[in-house]
Amino acid sequence: MKNHKKAVVGLSVAFETLGKYEQSKRVYDDLGSIKGLSSDNITCLLNMGIDNVGLLVLLARQKRWEWQVFGIGDYAATHIEKLLYDEGLDVDIQDRSHFV
């Protein structure tokens, strides 16, 4: 868990470095702060130990991350990635054509 806290701090610093000060603060927010994220998806993420926005962003940066979360499939993962992207919490996805 200590490494997770360090990773979230690192993400916050990265956003600050890019001039994304609002996003830098958001990494510590709970998952309910993401507009449009369903309570079912929040429950699945919480069951895995993902309890803040920063950890979700870090998870979503991994290839095929939805395979790691019981209850979240391809459709839900794409929806979550779009929600993060829409809020300026870029998840470094190379191909964004599926958002259209």
Coordinates of N, CA and C in Angstrom, one line a residue:
M1 N 0.8 -1.2 0.0 CA 0.0 0.0 0.0 C 0.9 1.3 0.0
K2 N 2.0 1.2 0.6 CA 2.9 2.3 0.7 C 3.4 2.7 -0.7
N3 N 3.6 1.7 -1.6 CA 4.0 2.0 -3.0 C 2.9 2.7 -3.8
H4 N 1.7 2.3 -3.4 CA 0.5 2.9 -4.1 C 0.5 4.4 -3.8
K5 N 0.7 4.8 -2.5 CA 0.7 6.2 -2.1 C 1.8 6.9 -2.8
K6 N 3.0 6.3 -2.9 CA 4.1 7.0 -3.6 C 3.7 7.2 -5.1
A7 N 3.1 6.2 -5.7 CA 2.7 6.3 -7.1 C 1.7 7.4 -7.3
V8 N 0.7 7.6 -6.4 CA -0.3 8.6 -6.5 C 0.4 10.0 -6.4
V9 N 1.3 10.1 -5.4 CA 2.1 11.4 -5.2 C 2.8 11.7 -6.5
G10 N 3.5 10.7 -7.1 CA 4.2 10.9 -8.4 C 3.3 11.4 -9.5
L11 N 2.1 10.8 -9.5 CA 1.1 11.2 -10.6 C 0.7 12.7 -10.3
S12 N 0.5 13.0 -9.1 CA 0.2 14.4 -8.7 C 1.3 15.4 -9.2
V13 N 2.5 15.0 -8.9 CA 3.6 15.9 -9.3 C 3.7 15.9 -10.8
A14 N 3.5 14.8 -11.5 CA 3.5 14.9 -13.0 C 2.4 15.8 -13.6
F15 N 1.2 15.8 -13.0 CA 0.2 16.7 -13.5 C 0.6 18.1 -13.2
E16 N 1.2 18.4 -12.0 CA 1.6 19.8 -11.7 C 2.7 20.2 -12.7
T17 N 3.6 19.3 -13.0 CA 4.7 19.7 -14.0 C 4.1 20.1 -15.3
L18 N 3.0 19.4 -15.7 CA 2.4 19.7 -17.0 C 1.4 20.9 -16.9
G19 N 1.4 21.5 -15.7 CA 0.5 22.7 -15.5 C -1.0 22.3 -15.3
K20 N -1.2 21.1 -15.0 CA -2.6 20.6 -14.8 C -2.8 20.6 -13.3
Y21 N -3.0 21.8 -12.7 CA -3.0 21.9 -11.2 C -4.3 21.3 -10.6
E22 N -5.4 21.5 -11.3 CA -6.7 21.0 -10.8 C -6.7 19.4 -10.8
Q23 N -6.1 18.9 -11.9 CA -6.0 17.4 -12.0 C -5.0 16.9 -10.9
S24 N -4.0 17.7 -10.6 CA -3.0 17.3 -9.6 C -3.7 17.1 -8.3
K25 N -4.7 17.9 -7.9 CA -5.4 17.8 -6.7 C -6.4 16.7 -6.7
R26 N -7.0 16.4 -7.9 CA -8.0 15.4 -8.0 C -7.5 14.0 -7.8
V27 N -6.2 13.7 -7.9 CA -5.8 12.3 -7.8 C -6.1 11.8 -6.4
Y28 N -6.3 12.6 -5.4 CA -6.6 12.1 -4.1 C -8.1 12.0 -3.8
D29 N -8.9 12.4 -4.7 CA -10.4 12.4 -4.5 C -10.8 10.9 -4.6
D30 N -12.0 10.7 -4.0 CA -12.6 9.3 -4.1 C -13.2 9.1 -5.4
L31 N -13.5 7.9 -5.7 CA -14.0 7.5 -7.1 C -15.3 8.2 -7.4
G32 N -16.1 8.4 -6.4 CA -17.4 9.0 -6.6 C -17.4 10.4 -7.2
S33 N -16.2 11.0 -7.2 CA -16.0 12.4 -7.7 C -16.0 12.4 -9.2
I34 N -15.9 11.2 -9.9 CA -15.8 11.2 -11.3 C -17.3 11.1 -11.8
K35 N -17.7 12.2 -12.5 CA -19.0 12.2 -13.0 C -19.3 11.1 -14.0
G36 N -20.4 10.4 -13.8 CA -20.7 9.3 -14.7 C -20.2 7.9 -14.4
L37 N -19.4 7.8 -13.4 CA -18.9 6.5 -12.9 C -20.0 5.8 -12.1
S38 N -20.4 4.7 -12.5 CA -21.5 4.0 -11.9 C -21.1 3.4 -10.5
S39 N -22.1 3.2 -9.7 CA -21.8 2.7 -8.4 C -21.4 1.2 -8.5
D40 N -21.8 0.5 -9.5 CA -21.4 -0.9 -9.7 C -19.9 -0.9 -10.1
N41 N -19.5 0.0 -10.9 CA -18.0 0.1 -11.3 C -17.2 0.5 -10.1
I42 N -17.7 1.4 -9.3 CA -17.0 1.9 -8.1 C -16.8 0.7 -7.2
T43 N -17.9 -0.1 -7.0 CA -17.8 -1.3 -6.1 C -16.7 -2.2 -6.6
C44 N -16.7 -2.5 -7.9 CA -15.7 -3.4 -8.4 C -14.3 -2.9 -8.2
L45 N -14.1 -1.6 -8.4 CA -12.8 -1.0 -8.2 C -12.4 -1.0 -6.7
L46 N -13.3 -0.7 -5.8 CA -13.0 -0.7 -4.4 C -12.7 -2.1 -3.9
N47 N -13.4 -3.1 -4.5 CA -13.0 -4.5 -4.1 C -11.6 -4.9 -4.5
M48 N -11.1 -4.2 -5.5 CA -9.7 -4.5 -5.9 C -8.7 -3.6 -5.1
G49 N -9.2 -2.7 -4.4 CA -8.3 -1.8 -3.6 C -8.0 -0.4 -4.3
I50 N -8.7 -0.2 -5.4 CA -8.6 1.1 -6.1 C -9.6 2.0 -5.4
D51 N -9.1 3.0 -4.5 CA -10.0 3.8 -3.8 C -9.9 5.3 -4.0
N52 N -9.1 5.7 -5.0 CA -9.0 7.1 -5.3 C -8.8 7.3 -6.8
V53 N -8.9 8.5 -7.3 CA -8.8 8.8 -8.7 C -7.4 8.5 -9.2
G54 N -6.4 8.8 -8.4 CA -5.0 8.6 -8.9 C -4.8 7.1 -9.1
L55 N -5.2 6.2 -8.2 CA -5.0 4.8 -8.4 C -5.7 4.3 -9.7
L56 N -6.9 4.9 -9.9 CA -7.7 4.5 -11.1 C -6.9 4.9 -12.4
V57 N -6.4 6.1 -12.4 CA -5.7 6.6 -13.6 C -4.4 5.7 -13.8
L58 N -3.7 5.4 -12.7 CA -2.6 4.5 -12.9 C -2.9 3.1 -13.4
L59 N -4.1 2.6 -12.9 CA -4.5 1.3 -13.3 C -4.9 1.4 -14.8
A60 N -5.6 2.4 -15.2 CA -6.1 2.5 -16.6 C -5.0 2.7 -17.6
R61 N -3.8 3.1 -17.1 CA -2.7 3.2 -18.0 C -2.1 1.9 -18.4
Q62 N -2.5 0.8 -17.8 CA -2.0 -0.5 -18.1 C -2.8 -1.1 -19.2
K63 N -2.1 -1.8 -20.1 CA -2.7 -2.4 -21.2 C -3.7 -3.6 -20.7
R64 N -4.9 -3.6 -21.2 CA -5.9 -4.6 -20.9 C -6.1 -4.6 -19.4
W65 N -6.2 -3.4 -18.8 CA -6.3 -3.3 -17.3 C -7.7 -3.9 -16.8
E66 N -8.7 -3.9 -17.7 CA -10.0 -4.4 -17.3 C -10.0 -5.9 -17.0
W67 N -9.0 -6.6 -17.5 CA -8.8 -8.0 -17.1 C -8.5 -8.2 -15.7
Q68 N -7.9 -7.2 -15.1 CA -7.5 -7.3 -13.7 C -8.6 -7.0 -12.7
V69 N -9.8 -6.5 -13.2 CA -10.8 -6.1 -12.3 C -12.1 -6.9 -12.5
F70 N -12.4 -7.8 -11.6 CA -13.6 -8.6 -11.7 C -14.8 -7.7 -11.8
G71 N -15.6 -7.9 -12.8 CA -16.9 -7.2 -13.0 C -16.8 -6.0 -14.0
I72 N -15.6 -5.8 -14.5 CA -15.4 -4.7 -15.5 C -14.9 -5.3 -16.8
G73 N -15.7 -5.1 -17.8 CA -15.4 -5.7 -19.1 C -14.9 -4.6 -20.1
D74 N -14.8 -4.9 -21.3 CA -14.3 -4.0 -22.3 C -15.1 -2.7 -22.4
Y75 N -16.5 -2.9 -22.5 CA -17.3 -1.7 -22.6 C -17.2 -0.8 -21.4
A76 N -17.2 -1.3 -20.2 CA -17.1 -0.5 -19.0 C -15.8 0.2 -19.0
A77 N -14.7 -0.6 -19.3 CA -13.3 0.0 -19.3 C -13.2 1.2 -20.3
T78 N -13.8 1.0 -21.5 CA -13.7 2.1 -22.4 C -14.5 3.3 -21.9
H79 N -15.6 3.1 -21.3 CA -16.5 4.2 -20.7 C -15.7 4.9 -19.6
I80 N -15.0 4.1 -18.7 CA -14.2 4.7 -17.6 C -13.1 5.5 -18.2
E81 N -12.4 5.0 -19.2 CA -11.3 5.7 -19.8 C -11.8 7.0 -20.4
K82 N -12.9 7.0 -21.0 CA -13.5 8.3 -21.6 C -13.8 9.2 -20.5
L83 N -14.4 8.8 -19.4 CA -14.7 9.7 -18.3 C -13.5 10.3 -17.7
L84 N -12.4 9.6 -17.6 CA -11.1 10.1 -17.1 C -10.6 11.1 -18.1
Y85 N -10.6 10.8 -19.4 CA -10.2 11.7 -20.4 C -11.0 13.0 -20.5
D86 N -12.3 12.9 -20.3 CA -13.1 14.1 -20.4 C -12.9 15.0 -19.2
E87 N -12.4 14.5 -18.1 CA -12.1 15.3 -16.9 C -10.6 15.7 -16.9
G88 N -9.9 15.5 -18.0 CA -8.5 15.9 -18.1 C -7.5 15.0 -17.4
L89 N -8.0 13.9 -17.0 CA -7.1 12.9 -16.3 C -6.6 11.9 -17.3
D90 N -5.8 12.4 -18.2 CA -5.4 11.6 -19.4 C -4.7 10.3 -18.9
V91 N -5.1 9.2 -19.6 CA -4.6 7.9 -19.2 C -3.6 7.4 -20.2
D92 N -3.1 8.3 -21.1 CA -2.0 7.9 -22.0 C -2.4 6.8 -23.0
I93 N -3.6 6.8 -23.4 CA -4.1 5.8 -24.4 C -3.7 6.3 -25.8
Q94 N -3.0 5.5 -26.6 CA -2.5 5.9 -27.9 C -3.7 6.1 -28.8
D95 N -4.6 5.1 -28.9 CA -5.7 5.2 -29.9 C -7.0 5.6 -29.2
R96 N -7.4 6.8 -29.5 CA -8.6 7.3 -28.8 C -9.8 7.2 -29.8
S97 N -9.7 6.5 -30.9 CA -10.8 6.4 -31.9 C -12.0 5.8 -31.3
H98 N -11.9 4.9 -30.3 CA -13.0 4.3 -29.7 C -13.9 5.2 -28.9
F99 N -13.4 6.4 -28.6 CA -14.2 7.4 -27.8 C -15.2 8.1 -28.7
V100 N -15.1 8.0 -30.0 CA -15.9 8.8 -30.9 C -17.3 8.1 -31.0

